[in-house]
């Protein structure tokens, strides 16, 4: 414990080439990139599944299968396959991002299609009654109503991605995982514990931010209390 | 009413099922630390715990020790692929979980005495013996060594006319070095390269010590120079060039059996010393090659080698 | 594949150890999370600190927890108990909110009926609340099971024997076979855990036809 404090409070550890600020930025970059890509994939997919009802079986099983992937194994495999074909940073970055995206897609996908599915039938009915087309229904009614669960899915994904982005360090990249592995290698347990604490704090901060975002983005007309939807559906596995 | 009373027996059934699953799991996980390899024929049958670090050479050496000890009549339990030197040393000195470990004279000495300076094999060995705590003993060392090396590709060597580390002095400022994280602070890493050779690299990438990351990074150009071990098949085959070390920054690293003092006995010493005597540089290279390049099983490779050579 | 055939007994042993390191914490974690969730549900003021606090534990990177456990528990460095306790912590982190939600989801009418029949609160917990909470708990447990199987494999970085060791072995020798076997092994194991939990949940809730979470 005390080792951790002394490492964290040492000013020299925060700046410079190997410093906390840099690693924090790198960590956020790896995580943000993965979350962005995952959202780009999962949200449209989830909207489609929720709106049309097609492919639900596929979506559920894809979610389950991706959840079960052991991240470390996937990381090694991805690096062994891709590493030789990519030049520069990409050789390390692409495999890492692949794993992080695979981790982030299930919660976002599940949150999105669950969110759309549980939209009140009455609301849908009213929309149709007002003459909305399918697409208008999706974008103006279902999507806004699905937002609470969707954002909840993103929060869940963010938590796991931030916790797992530490794996980037295994491939020699930066990020907060660097402190974990370097600390392990040099027997500097203050560094290791400090790195772990930083990851936890970062995750907490991001979660709070996203919670605030959720409050801002979700229409006040929605109480946010959905019909007995067990939120566990969007809490996912992590490595 | 009926419903509620039905629930109790159900939950009992569920608990029973859970307990059964647990027991099954526990059976599978019996003594999770060891891979039992059976008894030797005759001998005293004492159980010896052999460990290894998490790179193929260490694993195959541990298998060699294990086979030799079994042939001598001991019962061997192996705990392989331990990732950190501190972890397995503590397991030997503090908690007596391990008894025998294949080690390297230079680095082990450095672990206990950071200021050690010798570089010739016998001197390093003597310094090691002096630095070890009482709970640990080293037996006879093998002629075979596996040293750290700064390695470059054929192209890089040709481009900058590199044959020794000293040649890097003027060009390192344009080059990236890759190595294990501890090279940032250890005397065998960046600090040592600077103080002994005046070599300062443009950048350092934390990868692994002589592992697949560093190898690939070297081959694919993410780094220009890397830390690869001298017994790696790529170095032996000449694909990569190990730069010479005239100032002996990298001390001798003879393979030596590290033993927990308490378990020392004649039969054990004889078995392991016989291994050391037979382990020449060529033999070591062959062992590593079989496991890394030919993807053969360390246990089989070790068993065959011990049968033929010891 | 021939590699698997040649090394079947080794793989099986690693599988067994993996089951132990991932499975036992599920049970232990459940035993801890349910009471915690019950407290959180009964005392709303404590709910946020308990749920958020335990949830935060999930973000502590596994390598760090495995390494730092010996100094907290006083166990040996190589002791798999370190992994066991760490995994239990992760399971509790995942399940506490679920348990709290699950107990919250018990219909008020059922609770009131039980109280009206004179069932004491503790007995009601065991005979009414918990059985009704099983579907949601099971859903959470399934997620925790899959998560555990994956996290345990990371322990390969510090040398704890389990399926993850196939990853590091394969990687260090540039050998895809053990890597692939390890990944498939983890997937299969996750699937088996999932099925076992679903079956057990169904056995425990005979009144539920069809829809489980």
XYZ file of C-alpha atoms in Angstrom:
762
model
C 0.000 0.000 0.000
C 2.594 2.498 1.074
C 4.717 1.539 -1.902
C 1.830 2.410 -4.122
C 1.350 5.828 -2.550
C 4.981 6.739 -2.770
C 5.040 5.767 -6.421
C 1.858 7.643 -7.211
C 2.859 10.775 -5.393
C 6.281 10.938 -6.981
C 5.995 13.829 -9.397
C 8.633 12.498 -11.779
C 6.431 9.530 -12.529
C 3.751 11.689 -14.017
C 5.601 13.460 -16.761
C 7.913 12.537 -19.533
C 8.257 9.652 -21.892
C 7.199 7.006 -19.491
C 4.903 9.085 -17.369
C 1.407 8.563 -16.094
C -0.089 11.360 -18.175
C 1.226 9.889 -21.396
C 0.158 6.371 -20.515
C -3.267 7.661 -19.492
C -3.681 9.352 -22.856
C -2.559 6.225 -24.679
C -4.937 4.111 -22.624
C -7.834 6.396 -23.425
C -6.871 6.332 -27.088
C -6.833 2.522 -27.276
C -10.114 2.296 -25.353
C -11.902 5.090 -27.153
C -10.933 3.807 -30.567
C -12.224 0.338 -29.755
C -15.461 1.647 -28.271
C -16.029 3.843 -31.293
C -15.510 1.032 -33.756
C -17.607 -1.341 -31.689
C -20.448 1.164 -31.491
C -20.280 1.716 -35.253
C -20.709 -2.002 -35.720
C -23.043 -2.894 -32.895
C -25.534 -0.059 -32.818
C -26.760 -0.335 -36.422
C -26.773 -4.096 -36.096
C -28.708 -3.944 -32.860
C -31.174 -1.446 -34.275
C -31.755 -3.705 -37.226
C -32.294 -6.779 -35.085
C -34.539 -4.951 -32.652
C -36.588 -3.182 -35.276
C -37.135 -6.004 -37.736
C -36.883 -8.931 -35.395
C -34.722 -10.682 -37.986
C -31.466 -12.300 -37.023
C -32.138 -12.237 -33.317
C -30.953 -15.779 -32.894
C -27.747 -14.886 -34.672
C -27.255 -11.762 -32.619
C -27.776 -13.544 -29.327
C -25.386 -16.325 -30.205
C -22.785 -13.990 -31.626
C -22.927 -12.026 -28.401
C -22.516 -15.172 -26.367
C -19.644 -16.493 -28.453
C -17.732 -13.213 -28.400
C -18.214 -12.915 -24.655
C -16.589 -16.283 -24.183
C -13.415 -15.487 -26.121
C -10.365 -15.502 -23.837
C -8.806 -12.135 -24.589
C -5.188 -13.098 -23.997
C -5.429 -16.074 -26.342
C -7.171 -14.018 -28.960
C -4.490 -11.346 -28.633
C -1.686 -13.819 -29.270
C -3.489 -15.419 -32.199
C -4.284 -12.061 -33.762
C -0.684 -10.961 -33.394
C 0.649 -14.170 -34.865
C -1.668 -13.866 -37.856
C -1.517 -10.165 -38.489
C 1.829 -9.182 -37.040
C 3.902 -10.201 -40.007
C 1.642 -8.530 -42.518
C 1.586 -5.109 -40.952
C 4.305 -2.545 -40.784
C 5.071 -0.182 -37.985
C 2.833 0.368 -34.988
C -0.038 -1.313 -36.755
C 1.464 -4.712 -36.128
C 0.848 -4.206 -32.432
C -2.134 -1.893 -32.559
C -4.438 -3.802 -34.900
C -4.403 -7.070 -32.944
C -5.018 -5.159 -29.729
C -7.892 -3.212 -31.201
C -9.340 -6.400 -32.660
C -9.523 -7.943 -29.204
C -10.927 -4.809 -27.577
C -13.581 -4.368 -30.236
C -14.573 -8.037 -29.902
C -14.956 -7.371 -26.197
C -17.017 -4.205 -26.612
C -19.457 -5.381 -29.281
C -21.505 -7.840 -27.148
C -22.659 -5.388 -24.462
C -23.461 -2.659 -26.978
C -25.228 -5.036 -29.329
C -27.244 -6.627 -26.537
C -28.115 -3.254 -25.045
C -29.248 -1.920 -28.396
C -31.494 -4.730 -29.472
C -32.890 -5.215 -25.984
C -33.538 -1.501 -25.850
C -35.428 -1.474 -29.110
C -37.357 -4.615 -28.291
C -38.720 -3.295 -25.060
C -40.077 -0.106 -26.539
C -43.659 0.206 -25.473
C -45.972 -1.326 -28.072
C -48.343 1.535 -27.492
C -45.714 4.033 -28.554
C -45.031 2.062 -31.699
C -48.715 1.853 -32.413
C -49.180 5.562 -31.947
C -46.305 6.280 -34.282
C -47.730 4.098 -36.994
C -51.078 5.685 -36.402
C -49.457 9.054 -37.019
C -48.339 7.787 -40.392
C -44.646 7.308 -39.711
C -42.688 5.115 -42.077
C -40.565 2.256 -40.830
C -37.429 4.327 -40.829
C -39.083 7.257 -39.122
C -40.412 4.886 -36.533
C -36.964 3.541 -35.939
C -35.171 6.840 -35.729
C -37.760 9.011 -34.058
C -39.411 6.609 -31.684
C -37.550 3.365 -31.145
C -34.058 4.760 -30.962
C -34.826 7.479 -28.419
C -36.834 5.028 -26.325
C -34.041 2.497 -26.542
C -31.435 4.966 -25.385
C -31.363 4.041 -21.683
C -30.476 0.422 -22.378
C -28.224 1.380 -25.244
C -26.195 3.762 -23.131
C -26.180 1.212 -20.338
C -24.657 -1.223 -22.801
C -22.026 1.318 -23.760
C -21.195 1.920 -20.115
C -20.774 -1.782 -19.558
C -18.583 -2.029 -22.645
C -16.506 0.957 -21.567
C -15.823 -0.611 -18.199
C -14.548 -3.811 -19.701
C -12.542 -2.191 -22.445
C -10.759 0.078 -19.989
C -9.985 -2.838 -17.722
C -8.748 -4.952 -20.622
C -6.813 -2.299 -22.512
C -4.055 -3.162 -20.083
C -3.364 -6.089 -22.412
C -1.985 -3.656 -24.957
C 1.180 -3.604 -22.894
C 1.666 -7.323 -23.506
C 2.345 -6.502 -27.133
C 4.713 -3.722 -26.232
C 2.310 -0.831 -26.645
C 1.773 1.860 -24.041
C -1.255 2.464 -21.881
C -1.626 1.952 -18.154
C -0.876 -1.739 -18.554
C 2.723 -0.688 -19.126
C 3.030 0.045 -15.396
C 1.679 -3.365 -14.580
C 4.073 -5.292 -16.773
C 7.099 -3.099 -16.183
C 6.442 -3.163 -12.460
C 6.223 -6.937 -12.606
C 9.437 -7.218 -14.616
C 11.456 -4.901 -12.399
C 9.911 -6.035 -9.131
C 8.626 -2.525 -8.556
C 5.380 -3.392 -6.821
C 4.630 0.223 -6.053
C 4.486 0.819 -9.796
C 2.314 -2.215 -10.304
C -0.166 -1.306 -7.605
C -0.137 2.300 -8.773
C -0.970 1.213 -12.307
C -3.804 -0.981 -11.077
C -5.235 1.835 -8.982
C -5.038 4.208 -11.951
C -6.976 1.797 -14.137
C -9.693 1.451 -11.527
C -9.915 5.220 -11.092
C -10.064 5.810 -14.822
C -12.869 3.275 -15.169
C -14.802 4.958 -12.388
C -14.363 8.389 -13.920
C -15.461 7.256 -17.359
C -18.447 5.476 -15.873
C -19.504 8.633 -14.032
C -19.088 10.649 -17.220
C -21.185 8.239 -19.194
C -23.821 8.221 -16.471
C -24.000 11.990 -16.745
C -24.201 11.652 -20.509
C -27.025 9.204 -20.087
C -28.923 11.686 -18.006
C -28.423 14.397 -20.591
C -29.187 12.376 -23.681
C -32.187 10.362 -22.567
C -35.422 12.164 -23.122
C -37.032 13.366 -19.916
C -40.218 11.715 -21.045
C -38.671 8.389 -20.339
C -38.437 7.582 -16.691
C -35.568 5.306 -17.476
C -37.317 2.501 -15.664
C -37.886 -0.098 -18.326
C -40.358 -2.913 -18.109
C -38.731 -5.417 -15.835
C -35.739 -5.778 -18.140
C -33.032 -7.483 -16.114
C -30.063 -5.226 -16.575
C -27.917 -8.287 -16.314
C -28.477 -8.851 -20.001
C -26.082 -6.073 -20.737
C -23.500 -6.822 -18.085
C -20.920 -8.762 -19.906
C -17.866 -10.900 -19.478
C -14.378 -9.510 -19.496
C -11.020 -11.144 -19.642
C -48.769 -23.422 1.079
C -48.043 -26.509 -0.938
C -45.925 -24.497 -3.339
C -43.667 -23.176 -0.626
C -43.061 -26.544 0.972
C -42.198 -27.970 -2.453
C -39.523 -25.330 -2.803
C -37.463 -26.594 0.065
C -36.720 -30.051 -1.332
C -36.031 -28.428 -4.736
C -33.442 -26.143 -3.307
C -31.885 -29.087 -1.564
C -31.682 -30.895 -4.873
C -30.114 -27.885 -6.506
C -27.597 -27.515 -3.724
C -26.756 -31.167 -4.033
C -26.247 -30.814 -7.757
C -24.047 -27.792 -7.210
C -22.035 -29.662 -4.627
C -21.592 -32.560 -6.999
C -20.341 -30.264 -9.736
C -17.966 -28.653 -7.284
C -16.601 -32.009 -6.199
C -16.043 -32.994 -9.801
C -14.249 -29.741 -10.398
C -12.169 -30.185 -7.292
C -11.188 -33.685 -8.412
C -10.017 -32.315 -11.717
C -8.135 -29.609 -9.927
C -6.391 -31.864 -7.466
C -3.008 -30.506 -6.542
C -3.152 -27.905 -9.282
C 0.500 -27.060 -8.976
C 2.072 -30.301 -10.049
C 2.400 -32.495 -13.058
C 3.319 -35.805 -11.640
C 5.712 -37.853 -13.699
C 5.812 -41.055 -11.708
C 8.453 -42.885 -9.774
C 11.921 -43.995 -10.622
C 12.893 -47.595 -10.184
C 14.294 -48.206 -6.747
C 16.290 -45.376 -5.199
C 14.885 -43.467 -2.285
C 11.785 -42.110 -4.022
C 11.956 -38.751 -2.291
C 9.846 -36.174 -4.040
C 11.740 -33.346 -5.683
C 9.983 -30.277 -7.041
C 11.544 -28.988 -10.230
C 10.574 -25.614 -11.628
C 11.221 -23.629 -14.760
C 10.864 -20.111 -16.053
C 8.482 -19.248 -18.852
C 10.643 -19.593 -21.914
C 11.235 -22.772 -23.912
C 14.905 -23.193 -23.037
C 14.155 -23.103 -19.328
C 11.338 -25.577 -19.776
C 13.439 -28.088 -21.669
C 16.289 -27.769 -19.154
C 13.891 -28.366 -16.292
C 12.597 -31.444 -18.105
C 16.174 -32.640 -18.471
C 16.804 -32.239 -14.746
C 13.511 -33.950 -14.009
C 14.333 -36.946 -16.189
C 17.823 -37.253 -14.729
C 16.420 -37.179 -11.208
C 13.796 -39.749 -12.042
C 16.422 -42.053 -13.483
C 18.272 -41.670 -10.205
C 15.252 -42.894 -8.305
C 13.532 -39.710 -7.215
C 9.883 -38.865 -7.627
C 9.627 -35.622 -9.521
C 6.911 -33.002 -9.572
C 7.232 -30.178 -12.052
C 5.994 -26.632 -11.880
C 6.879 -25.041 -15.186
C 6.472 -21.650 -16.830
C 6.846 -19.453 -13.785
C 6.983 -15.915 -15.053
C 9.079 -14.102 -12.502
C 12.459 -14.851 -10.993
C 11.425 -13.362 -7.701
C 8.407 -15.633 -7.564
C 10.312 -18.846 -7.985
C 13.229 -17.815 -5.807
C 10.811 -16.980 -3.022
C 9.209 -20.339 -3.619
C 12.579 -21.902 -2.959
C 13.856 -19.856 -0.068
C 10.745 -18.786 1.819
C 8.086 -21.382 1.261
C 10.012 -24.502 0.145
C 7.619 -25.077 -2.709
C 10.448 -25.688 -5.194
C 13.689 -27.606 -4.857
C 15.553 -27.531 -8.153
C 15.744 -24.907 -10.876
C 17.887 -24.482 -14.000
C 19.609 -21.121 -13.655
C 22.171 -18.907 -15.304
C 25.305 -17.962 -13.397
C 25.526 -14.343 -14.504
C 21.953 -13.201 -14.037
C 21.417 -15.129 -10.831
C 24.521 -13.536 -9.380
C 23.234 -10.146 -10.470
C 19.964 -10.795 -8.699
C 21.672 -11.209 -5.360
C 24.560 -8.813 -5.894
C 23.852 -5.926 -8.196
C 27.407 -4.620 -8.064
C 29.085 -7.805 -9.244
C 31.539 -7.123 -12.016
C 33.250 -10.322 -13.136
C 32.555 -11.640 -16.591
C 34.656 -14.754 -17.101
C 32.852 -18.026 -16.382
C 34.827 -19.175 -13.342
C 34.903 -15.754 -11.731
C 31.201 -15.301 -12.225
C 30.623 -18.699 -10.659
C 32.697 -17.808 -7.622
C 30.897 -14.517 -7.195
C 27.604 -16.351 -7.453
C 28.555 -18.833 -4.763
C 29.532 -15.967 -2.513
C 26.332 -14.049 -3.115
C 23.859 -16.870 -2.578
C 21.920 -17.055 0.668
C 22.416 -20.115 2.843
C 19.132 -21.635 1.794
C 20.345 -22.030 -1.779
C 23.229 -23.907 -3.344
C 24.506 -24.196 -6.876
C 26.017 -27.404 -8.175
C 28.528 -27.735 -10.976
C 27.977 -25.503 -13.928
C 27.715 -26.671 -17.519
C 30.024 -25.497 -20.289
C 26.901 -24.344 -22.136
C 25.902 -20.719 -21.917
C 22.997 -18.637 -22.990
C 23.894 -15.018 -22.971
C 21.953 -11.887 -23.640
C 22.921 -10.371 -26.940
C 22.151 -7.250 -28.872
C 21.034 -8.556 -32.215
C 20.390 -6.958 -35.593
C 19.234 -8.210 -38.958
C 21.694 -8.987 -41.737
C 20.535 -5.887 -43.584
C 21.090 -3.574 -40.662
C 24.502 -5.054 -40.007
C 25.454 -4.511 -43.625
C 23.988 -1.025 -43.824
C 25.842 0.312 -40.813
C 28.836 -2.031 -40.946
C 28.112 -3.475 -37.542
C 30.058 -6.327 -36.020
C 30.239 -5.335 -32.401
C 28.176 -3.274 -29.991
C 30.880 -0.626 -30.054
C 30.053 -0.004 -33.704
C 26.631 1.212 -32.652
C 27.994 4.262 -30.931
C 27.592 6.665 -33.808
C 24.479 5.233 -35.376
C 22.344 4.295 -32.387
C 20.828 7.750 -32.327
C 18.858 6.747 -35.429
C 17.936 3.316 -34.245
C 15.264 1.821 -32.048
C 16.127 -0.864 -29.518
C 13.692 -3.498 -28.344
C 14.037 -5.513 -25.183
C 12.446 -6.575 -21.923
C 10.981 -3.841 -19.691
C 13.717 -4.339 -17.111
C 16.305 -3.177 -19.637
C 15.167 0.347 -18.960
C 16.769 0.224 -15.540
C 19.077 -2.782 -15.411
C 22.823 -2.541 -15.820
C 22.633 -5.011 -18.694
C 20.210 -2.771 -20.513
C 20.130 0.867 -21.480
C 22.170 2.226 -18.562
C 24.900 -0.342 -19.173
C 24.976 0.208 -22.915
C 25.468 3.886 -22.334
C 28.098 3.661 -19.642
C 30.160 0.865 -21.155
C 29.865 1.606 -24.863
C 28.520 5.116 -24.982
C 25.585 3.840 -27.000
C 22.340 5.766 -26.714
C 19.407 4.681 -28.821
C 16.759 6.918 -30.310
C 13.973 4.982 -28.662
C 13.313 1.862 -26.623
C 10.377 -0.498 -27.029
C 9.380 -2.690 -24.135
C 8.789 -6.088 -25.666
C 10.043 -9.332 -24.220
C 13.374 -10.878 -23.366
C 14.391 -12.766 -26.476
C 10.839 -13.780 -27.162
C 8.515 -13.835 -30.148
C 7.634 -10.156 -29.873
C 11.221 -8.975 -30.116
C 11.941 -11.482 -32.860
C 9.024 -10.420 -35.002
C 9.652 -6.774 -34.359
C 13.225 -7.228 -35.555
C 12.169 -9.099 -38.643
C 9.415 -6.660 -39.511
C 11.307 -3.508 -38.794
C 9.549 -2.110 -35.787
C 12.887 -2.187 -34.022
C 16.398 -2.041 -35.432
C 18.182 -3.892 -32.670
C 16.821 -6.301 -30.143
C 17.589 -8.440 -27.155
C 17.757 -12.015 -28.362
C 19.418 -14.863 -26.519
C 22.533 -16.436 -27.931
C 20.978 -19.889 -28.156
C 18.011 -18.757 -30.202
C 17.772 -20.726 -33.465
C 17.698 -17.505 -35.461
C 21.074 -16.503 -34.085
C 22.577 -19.958 -34.450
C 21.405 -20.188 -38.034
C 22.819 -16.805 -38.912
C 19.528 -15.219 -39.869
C 20.184 -12.589 -37.246
C 23.554 -11.175 -36.291
C 24.565 -11.095 -32.656
C 26.837 -8.139 -32.129
C 30.101 -8.885 -30.396
C 30.602 -7.761 -26.844
C 34.308 -6.928 -26.439
C 33.830 -5.057 -23.172
C 31.954 -8.022 -21.716
C 28.889 -6.033 -20.737
C 27.082 -9.340 -20.868
C 28.716 -11.620 -18.384
C 28.954 -15.357 -18.673
C 25.710 -17.191 -18.253
C 26.553 -20.816 -17.711
C 23.692 -23.155 -17.041
C 23.795 -24.275 -13.444
C 21.418 -26.281 -11.243
C 20.091 -24.184 -8.395
C 19.122 -26.353 -5.467
C 17.451 -25.752 -2.155
C 20.159 -26.556 0.358
C 17.917 -28.742 2.494
C 17.285 -31.320 -0.203
C 20.941 -31.802 -1.115
C 22.113 -35.359 -1.116
C 24.667 -37.418 -2.987
C 22.310 -39.047 -5.422
C 20.781 -35.699 -6.348
C 24.142 -34.011 -6.779
C 25.487 -36.854 -8.857
C 22.501 -36.855 -11.166
C 22.512 -33.115 -11.777
C 26.281 -32.786 -12.062
C 26.229 -35.496 -14.702
C 23.795 -33.374 -16.657
C 26.011 -30.325 -16.334
C 29.040 -32.264 -17.525
C 27.226 -33.467 -20.643
C 25.655 -30.130 -21.492
C 27.969 -28.553 -24.033
C 27.080 -25.528 -26.135
C 26.239 -27.698 -29.152
C 23.998 -29.920 -27.070
C 22.163 -26.927 -25.671
C 21.645 -25.455 -29.117
C 20.283 -28.781 -30.322
C 17.857 -28.985 -27.410
C 16.543 -25.481 -27.942
C 16.317 -25.970 -31.681
C 14.264 -29.132 -31.298
C 11.758 -27.432 -29.054
C 11.507 -24.009 -30.692
C 12.174 -24.614 -34.369
C 10.937 -28.178 -34.722
C 8.078 -27.685 -32.255
C 8.831 -30.941 -30.515
C 7.601 -31.657 -27.024
C 10.078 -30.526 -24.321
C 9.417 -33.597 -22.224
C 10.189 -35.998 -25.080
C 13.215 -34.072 -26.258
C 14.571 -34.018 -22.718
C 13.933 -37.701 -22.100
C 15.702 -38.717 -25.309
C 18.645 -36.464 -24.582
C 19.114 -37.732 -21.044
C 18.959 -41.336 -22.204
C 21.616 -40.726 -24.825
C 23.976 -38.400 -23.039
C 23.783 -38.823 -19.304
C -5.406 -32.460 -34.886
C -2.401 -34.549 -34.019
C -0.934 -32.163 -31.482
C -4.062 -32.431 -29.384
C -4.053 -36.213 -29.648
C -0.445 -36.394 -28.506
C -0.952 -34.050 -25.611
C -4.441 -34.977 -24.561
C -3.537 -35.888 -20.984
C -1.659 -32.631 -20.425
C -4.487 -30.594 -21.881
C -6.997 -32.484 -19.782
C -5.018 -31.732 -16.652
C -4.852 -28.037 -17.483
C -8.578 -28.134 -18.186
C -9.256 -29.616 -14.774
C -7.205 -26.923 -13.103
C -9.044 -24.296 -15.106
C -12.402 -25.679 -14.012
C -11.238 -25.511 -10.415
C -9.887 -21.955 -10.647
C -12.900 -20.607 -12.526
C -15.683 -22.706 -11.042
C -15.086 -22.666 -7.300
C -15.074 -18.846 -7.191
C -18.498 -18.910 -8.844
C -19.956 -20.734 -5.901
C -17.995 -18.786 -3.306
C -18.770 -15.517 -5.046
C -22.461 -16.329 -5.110
C -22.395 -17.133 -1.405
C -20.891 -13.719 -0.707
C -22.826 -11.686 -3.260
C -26.292 -12.808 -2.255
C -26.067 -11.603 1.356
C -24.397 -8.408 0.158
C -27.119 -7.899 -2.411
C -29.738 -8.571 0.226
C -28.258 -5.918 2.499
C -28.090 -3.493 -0.409
C -31.687 -4.114 -1.245
C -32.988 -3.866 2.282
C -31.046 -0.756 3.214
C -31.373 1.614 0.263
C -28.921 4.045 1.759
C -26.195 1.445 1.556
C -27.163 0.319 -1.913
C -25.081 2.746 -3.927
C -21.867 2.368 -1.919
C -22.148 -1.406 -1.903
C -23.025 -1.802 -5.558
C -20.628 0.819 -6.866
C -17.890 -0.270 -4.502
C -18.034 -3.902 -5.491
C -18.457 -2.986 -9.146
C -15.251 -0.998 -8.979
C -13.351 -4.088 -7.886
C -14.009 -5.536 -11.313
C -11.855 -2.924 -12.933
C -8.729 -3.829 -11.002
C -6.549 -5.563 -13.601
C -6.255 -9.275 -12.985
C -2.468 -9.513 -13.252
C -2.141 -6.936 -10.507
C -4.586 -8.701 -8.227
C -2.924 -12.094 -8.717
C 0.506 -10.660 -7.933
C -0.510 -8.555 -4.965
C -2.652 -11.257 -3.338
C 0.265 -13.047 -1.591
C 1.128 -9.907 0.323
C -2.502 -9.493 1.379
C -3.224 -13.120 2.181
C 0.199 -14.191 3.308
C 0.084 -17.168 0.971
C 2.950 -18.614 -1.008
C 3.784 -16.893 -4.261
C 2.928 -19.893 -6.381
C -0.170 -20.782 -4.444
C -3.205 -21.035 -6.727
C -5.286 -19.775 -3.794
C -4.173 -16.319 -4.915
C -6.001 -16.804 -8.166
C -8.947 -18.395 -6.401
C -9.472 -15.454 -4.064
C -8.969 -12.919 -6.846
C -11.530 -14.687 -9.005
C -13.980 -14.770 -6.112
C -13.573 -11.031 -5.764
C -14.364 -10.580 -9.447
C -17.391 -12.834 -9.157
C -18.676 -10.863 -6.180
C -18.081 -7.660 -8.133
C -20.234 -8.933 -10.979
C -22.947 -10.570 -8.913
C -23.670 -8.135 -6.108
C -25.632 -5.719 -8.262
C -27.378 -8.652 -9.893
C -28.320 -10.128 -6.545
C -29.623 -6.798 -5.377
C -31.633 -6.347 -8.566
C -32.869 -9.911 -8.401
C -34.158 -9.553 -4.879
C -35.644 -6.195 -5.809
C -37.555 -7.839 -8.641
C -39.559 -10.109 -6.387
C -43.131 -8.925 -6.825
C -44.351 -6.842 -3.924
C -47.616 -8.769 -3.889
C -45.851 -12.054 -3.279
C -43.802 -10.558 -0.518
C -46.852 -9.104 1.147
C -48.689 -12.397 0.856
C -45.864 -14.229 2.547
C -45.761 -11.675 5.316
C -49.527 -11.888 5.672
C -49.226 -15.658 6.068
C -46.930 -15.097 8.979
C -43.688 -16.153 7.325
C -40.777 -14.610 9.201
C -38.466 -12.353 7.134
C -35.476 -14.682 7.190
C -37.530 -17.703 6.279
C -39.205 -15.639 3.615
C -35.797 -14.828 2.198
C -34.934 -18.458 1.763
C -38.285 -19.870 0.775
C -39.791 -17.063 -1.268
C -37.362 -14.319 -2.297
C -34.401 -16.414 -3.308
C -36.265 -19.006 -5.346
C -38.047 -16.221 -7.205
C -34.748 -14.449 -7.718
C -33.178 -17.494 -9.331
C -33.753 -16.539 -12.981
C -32.050 -13.183 -12.664
C -29.311 -14.627 -10.476
C -28.751 -17.395 -13.000
C -28.419 -14.873 -15.793
C -25.803 -13.004 -13.804
C -24.055 -16.218 -12.902
C -23.800 -17.163 -16.568
C -22.090 -13.892 -17.321
C -19.773 -14.346 -14.348
C -18.925 -17.897 -15.418
C -17.876 -16.859 -18.887
C -15.965 -13.910 -17.497
C -14.122 -16.112 -15.014
C -13.028 -18.608 -17.641
C -11.505 -15.777 -19.620
C -9.820 -13.974 -16.722
C -8.279 -17.135 -15.305
C -6.416 -17.624 -18.572
C -4.578 -14.345 -17.973
C -2.925 -15.997 -14.976
C -0.695 -17.670 -17.551
C 1.362 -14.502 -17.516
C 2.537 -15.397 -14.029
C 2.788 -19.115 -14.593
C -0.297 -20.531 -12.903
C -1.169 -23.840 -14.596
C -4.428 -23.732 -16.506
C -5.545 -23.555 -20.115
C -3.974 -20.135 -20.514
C -0.589 -21.762 -20.293
C -1.257 -23.181 -23.744
C -1.412 -19.598 -24.962
C 1.987 -18.611 -23.605
C 3.605 -21.871 -24.664
C 2.292 -21.556 -28.186
C 3.217 -17.908 -28.420
C 6.757 -18.296 -27.114
C 7.485 -21.062 -29.627
C 5.575 -19.464 -32.484
C 3.413 -22.557 -32.481
C -0.269 -22.156 -33.313
C -1.464 -25.620 -32.234
C -1.425 -25.237 -28.446
C -2.757 -21.694 -28.822
C -5.740 -22.842 -30.853
C -6.415 -25.757 -28.523
C -6.300 -23.400 -25.556
C -8.769 -20.951 -27.068
C -11.169 -23.681 -28.136
C -10.820 -25.248 -24.709
C -11.828 -21.994 -23.043
C -14.789 -21.583 -25.383
C -15.971 -25.120 -24.741
C -15.533 -24.709 -21.007
C -17.518 -21.468 -21.027
C -20.261 -23.229 -22.934
C -20.337 -26.124 -20.479
C -20.532 -23.800 -17.487
C -23.316 -21.920 -19.205
C -25.321 -25.072 -19.855
C -24.843 -26.366 -16.333
C -26.099 -23.107 -14.879
C -29.108 -23.037 -17.194
C -30.029 -26.588 -16.262
C -29.601 -25.980 -12.554
C -31.668 -22.812 -12.783
C -34.424 -24.638 -14.571
C -34.393 -27.383 -11.975
C -34.709 -24.801 -9.249
C -37.656 -23.013 -10.807
C -40.211 -25.615 -11.809
C -42.930 -23.042 -12.113
C -41.147 -21.232 -14.928
C -42.081 -22.481 -18.331
C -39.914 -21.191 -21.109
C -38.461 -17.807 -20.539
C -35.279 -17.743 -18.531
C -33.070 -14.681 -18.824
